[in-house]
Amino acid sequence: MGHFYFVRHGQTVWNVENKICGATDIALTELGHRQAIELGEEIVRQGLKIDEILYSPLVRAADTARHISEITGIPARAELRLKEQNFGRFESTPRDGAVFHEAKKQFAQRYDGGESMLQLAQRIYNLLDDIKAEADRTYLLVAHNGISRVIASYFSDMTNEEYAGFGLKNCEIRRYDFD
């Protein structure tokens, strides 16, 4: 049927500090910019055929997509549905905090002002359904680790523990095929 590629944005300061970025707009580090440039060069080297880059409007993903687009010549545009999950009161707290780890097990919880896992899944699944319907186009989605989990769950069964433990490295690219 069709396929697309997904990439997590380059490294941010809060990635280095082990903080939850979520919907907070955190910029790339110098390494993050280099990772994005190197990924663009790798896409060219591999000769990947991509029609368009869709990226999260948060600066860390937007800058990653911009670097890739500049190197590859692939047009890019913001896709609001790719914005990272809003973790409410947990934004900027430690990623490995025990309270956050327990809260993530509650898929309908909005984290006191944030967005539930179920709300996040709805918007990402809707986006993937839209992309699947355009089988003649190949997209590169540039977004966040939380988005990578939802995408993985769209394609395979996962336990809650597998879902919570799934993740991609900064600027790691992955191909997904629709059946």
mmCIF file of C-alpha atoms in Angstrom:
data_model
loop_
_atom_site.group_PDB
_atom_site.id
_atom_site.type_symbol
_atom_site.label_atom_id
_atom_site.label_comp_id
_atom_site.label_asym_id
_atom_site.label_seq_id
_atom_site.Cartn_x
_atom_site.Cartn_y
_atom_site.Cartn_z
ATOM 1 C CA MET A 1 0.000 0.000 0.000
ATOM 2 C CA GLY A 2 2.263 2.783 1.117
ATOM 3 C CA HIS A 3 4.855 3.777 3.655
ATOM 4 C CA PHE A 4 6.294 6.754 5.509
ATOM 5 C CA TYR A 5 9.322 7.594 7.580
ATOM 6 C CA PHE A 6 9.397 8.943 11.108
ATOM 7 C CA VAL A 7 12.241 10.757 12.824
ATOM 8 C CA ARG A 8 12.573 12.120 16.327
ATOM 9 C CA HIS A 9 13.983 15.654 16.565
ATOM 10 C CA GLY A 10 17.610 16.354 17.435
ATOM 11 C CA GLN A 11 18.940 16.667 20.976
ATOM 12 C CA THR A 12 17.612 19.453 23.219
ATOM 13 C CA VAL A 13 18.935 20.981 26.437
ATOM 14 C CA TRP A 14 16.156 19.265 28.376
ATOM 15 C CA ASN A 15 17.074 15.908 26.807
ATOM 16 C CA VAL A 16 20.556 16.419 28.256
ATOM 17 C CA GLU A 17 19.076 17.466 31.616
ATOM 18 C CA ASN A 18 16.676 14.471 31.611
ATOM 19 C CA LYS A 19 13.602 16.721 31.795
ATOM 20 C CA ILE A 20 10.200 16.141 30.213
ATOM 21 C CA CYS A 21 9.859 18.519 27.271
ATOM 22 C CA GLY A 22 6.285 17.713 26.275
ATOM 23 C CA ALA A 23 4.517 20.710 24.743
ATOM 24 C CA THR A 24 7.115 23.126 26.163
ATOM 25 C CA ASP A 25 9.010 24.744 23.284
ATOM 26 C CA ILE A 26 12.653 23.787 23.901
ATOM 27 C CA ALA A 27 15.394 24.507 21.341
ATOM 28 C CA LEU A 28 17.988 22.129 19.928
ATOM 29 C CA THR A 29 21.519 22.001 21.287
ATOM 30 C CA GLU A 30 24.452 22.441 18.891
ATOM 31 C CA LEU A 31 24.675 18.648 18.787
ATOM 32 C CA GLY A 32 20.960 18.533 17.929
ATOM 33 C CA HIS A 33 21.523 20.819 14.948
ATOM 34 C CA ARG A 34 24.448 18.643 13.784
ATOM 35 C CA GLN A 35 22.356 15.480 14.188
ATOM 36 C CA ALA A 36 19.661 16.958 11.931
ATOM 37 C CA ILE A 37 22.195 18.007 9.296
ATOM 38 C CA GLU A 38 23.813 14.563 9.364
ATOM 39 C CA LEU A 39 20.408 12.916 9.013
ATOM 40 C CA GLY A 40 19.644 15.061 5.961
ATOM 41 C CA GLU A 41 22.956 13.969 4.453
ATOM 42 C CA GLU A 42 22.143 10.315 5.234
ATOM 43 C CA ILE A 43 18.735 10.591 3.540
ATOM 44 C CA VAL A 44 20.504 11.882 0.421
ATOM 45 C CA ARG A 45 23.150 9.116 0.635
ATOM 46 C CA GLN A 46 20.485 6.421 0.907
ATOM 47 C CA GLY A 47 18.463 7.962 -1.917
ATOM 48 C CA LEU A 48 15.220 7.828 0.058
ATOM 49 C CA LYS A 49 12.270 8.940 -2.062
ATOM 50 C CA ILE A 50 10.233 11.326 0.085
ATOM 51 C CA ASP A 51 7.617 13.705 -1.300
ATOM 52 C CA GLU A 52 7.140 15.967 1.705
ATOM 53 C CA ILE A 53 8.246 16.545 5.275
ATOM 54 C CA LEU A 54 5.513 17.077 7.865
ATOM 55 C CA TYR A 55 6.784 18.399 11.178
ATOM 56 C CA SER A 56 5.617 19.343 14.629
ATOM 57 C CA PRO A 57 5.335 23.118 15.099
ATOM 58 C CA LEU A 58 7.541 22.984 18.208
ATOM 59 C CA VAL A 59 10.933 24.580 17.496
ATOM 60 C CA ARG A 60 12.993 21.459 18.175
ATOM 61 C CA ALA A 61 11.136 19.514 15.470
ATOM 62 C CA ALA A 62 10.744 22.511 13.150
ATOM 63 C CA ASP A 63 14.502 23.186 13.176
ATOM 64 C CA THR A 64 15.251 19.503 12.622
ATOM 65 C CA ALA A 65 12.881 19.462 9.623
ATOM 66 C CA ARG A 66 14.346 22.723 8.286
ATOM 67 C CA HIS A 67 17.871 21.289 8.275
ATOM 68 C CA ILE A 68 16.703 18.108 6.553
ATOM 69 C CA SER A 69 14.712 20.093 3.986
ATOM 70 C CA GLU A 70 17.625 22.435 3.210
ATOM 71 C CA ILE A 71 19.974 19.502 2.572
ATOM 72 C CA THR A 72 17.557 17.229 0.692
ATOM 73 C CA GLY A 73 15.429 19.781 -1.134
ATOM 74 C CA ILE A 74 12.279 18.058 0.155
ATOM 75 C CA PRO A 75 9.495 20.594 0.834
ATOM 76 C CA ALA A 76 8.379 20.851 4.450
ATOM 77 C CA ARG A 77 5.297 22.109 6.261
ATOM 78 C CA ALA A 78 4.044 22.180 9.830
ATOM 79 C CA GLU A 79 1.447 19.608 10.861
ATOM 80 C CA LEU A 80 -0.229 20.616 14.125
ATOM 81 C CA ARG A 81 -1.257 17.051 14.960
ATOM 82 C CA LEU A 82 2.440 16.128 15.342
ATOM 83 C CA LYS A 83 2.897 18.400 18.368
ATOM 84 C CA GLU A 84 4.163 16.503 21.398
ATOM 85 C CA GLN A 85 1.783 15.500 24.161
ATOM 86 C CA ASN A 86 1.135 18.159 26.793
ATOM 87 C CA PHE A 87 2.173 16.545 30.068
ATOM 88 C CA GLY A 88 0.566 19.271 32.200
ATOM 89 C CA ARG A 89 2.092 19.494 35.658
ATOM 90 C CA PHE A 90 4.906 17.129 34.647
ATOM 91 C CA GLU A 91 6.435 19.462 32.028
ATOM 92 C CA SER A 92 10.084 20.194 32.996
ATOM 93 C CA THR A 93 10.140 17.500 35.714
ATOM 94 C CA PRO A 94 12.580 14.549 35.635
ATOM 95 C CA ARG A 95 11.771 11.994 32.912
ATOM 96 C CA ASP A 96 12.476 9.146 35.305
ATOM 97 C CA GLY A 97 10.440 10.537 38.218
ATOM 98 C CA ALA A 98 8.479 7.874 40.087
ATOM 99 C CA VAL A 99 5.253 9.923 40.212
ATOM 100 C CA PHE A 100 5.356 10.576 36.454
ATOM 101 C CA HIS A 101 6.147 6.922 35.760
ATOM 102 C CA GLU A 102 3.023 5.880 37.665
ATOM 103 C CA ALA A 103 0.858 8.629 36.127
ATOM 104 C CA LYS A 104 1.756 7.460 32.611
ATOM 105 C CA LYS A 105 -0.026 4.171 33.308
ATOM 106 C CA GLN A 106 -3.340 6.047 33.406
ATOM 107 C CA PHE A 107 -4.133 6.513 29.708
ATOM 108 C CA ALA A 108 -7.221 8.688 30.273
ATOM 109 C CA GLN A 109 -5.490 11.077 32.725
ATOM 110 C CA ARG A 110 -4.795 14.652 31.570
ATOM 111 C CA TYR A 111 -1.974 15.391 34.052
ATOM 112 C CA ASP A 112 -3.701 18.431 35.569
ATOM 113 C CA GLY A 113 -4.061 20.606 32.495
ATOM 114 C CA GLY A 114 -2.379 18.425 29.891
ATOM 115 C CA GLU A 115 -3.488 15.884 27.334
ATOM 116 C CA SER A 116 -4.296 12.231 27.967
ATOM 117 C CA MET A 117 -2.626 9.382 26.099
ATOM 118 C CA LEU A 118 -6.028 8.590 24.595
ATOM 119 C CA GLN A 119 -6.416 12.130 23.242
ATOM 120 C CA LEU A 120 -2.902 11.964 21.814
ATOM 121 C CA ALA A 121 -3.588 8.584 20.195
ATOM 122 C CA GLN A 122 -6.774 9.889 18.595
ATOM 123 C CA ARG A 123 -5.040 12.746 16.798
ATOM 124 C CA ILE A 124 -2.035 10.662 15.721
ATOM 125 C CA TYR A 125 -4.162 7.717 14.560
ATOM 126 C CA ASN A 126 -6.313 10.175 12.560
ATOM 127 C CA LEU A 127 -3.176 11.616 10.954
ATOM 128 C CA LEU A 128 -1.881 8.146 10.091
ATOM 129 C CA ASP A 129 -5.242 7.231 8.567
ATOM 130 C CA ASP A 130 -5.005 10.384 6.412
ATOM 131 C CA ILE A 131 -1.465 9.486 5.323
ATOM 132 C CA LYS A 132 -2.499 5.899 4.578
ATOM 133 C CA ALA A 133 -5.239 7.215 2.274
ATOM 134 C CA GLU A 134 -2.542 9.010 0.233
ATOM 135 C CA ALA A 135 -0.730 5.822 -0.797
ATOM 136 C CA ASP A 136 0.896 7.602 -3.762
ATOM 137 C CA ARG A 137 2.829 10.025 -1.494
ATOM 138 C CA THR A 138 5.678 9.286 0.898
ATOM 139 C CA TYR A 139 6.093 11.503 3.928
ATOM 140 C CA LEU A 140 8.820 12.055 6.476
ATOM 141 C CA LEU A 141 7.250 12.904 9.841
ATOM 142 C CA VAL A 142 9.508 14.885 12.168
ATOM 143 C CA ALA A 143 8.234 14.932 15.717
ATOM 144 C CA HIS A 144 8.793 13.673 19.244
ATOM 145 C CA ASN A 145 9.401 10.552 21.294
ATOM 146 C CA GLY A 146 5.848 10.497 22.640
ATOM 147 C CA ILE A 147 4.568 10.590 19.073
ATOM 148 C CA SER A 148 6.912 7.703 18.168
ATOM 149 C CA ARG A 149 5.203 5.539 20.811
ATOM 150 C CA VAL A 150 1.750 6.185 19.431
ATOM 151 C CA ILE A 151 2.914 5.460 15.890
ATOM 152 C CA ALA A 152 4.494 2.184 17.026
ATOM 153 C CA SER A 153 1.228 1.222 18.755
ATOM 154 C CA TYR A 154 -0.689 1.897 15.510
ATOM 155 C CA PHE A 155 1.358 -0.814 13.789
ATOM 156 C CA SER A 156 1.723 -3.438 16.528
ATOM 157 C CA ASP A 157 0.146 -4.679 19.722
ATOM 158 C CA MET A 158 1.911 -3.399 22.820
ATOM 159 C CA THR A 159 1.422 -3.866 26.523
ATOM 160 C CA ASN A 160 1.310 -0.709 28.627
ATOM 161 C CA GLU A 161 4.880 -1.454 29.751
ATOM 162 C CA GLU A 162 6.093 -1.901 26.164
ATOM 163 C CA TYR A 163 4.360 1.330 25.188
ATOM 164 C CA ALA A 164 5.922 3.268 28.068
ATOM 165 C CA GLY A 165 9.353 1.807 27.338
ATOM 166 C CA PHE A 166 9.323 2.422 23.580
ATOM 167 C CA GLY A 167 11.475 5.237 22.274
ATOM 168 C CA LEU A 168 13.757 6.455 19.534
ATOM 169 C CA LYS A 169 17.102 8.180 19.835
ATOM 170 C CA ASN A 170 17.442 11.779 18.711
ATOM 171 C CA CYS A 171 17.393 11.928 14.891
ATOM 172 C CA GLU A 172 16.787 8.193 14.581
ATOM 173 C CA ILE A 173 14.766 7.441 11.447
ATOM 174 C CA ARG A 174 12.330 4.546 11.084
ATOM 175 C CA ARG A 175 10.260 3.318 8.144
ATOM 176 C CA TYR A 176 6.657 2.173 8.614
ATOM 177 C CA ASP A 177 4.744 0.217 5.980
ATOM 178 C CA PHE A 178 0.964 0.153 5.724
ATOM 179 C CA ASP A 179 -0.389 -3.336 5.026
#
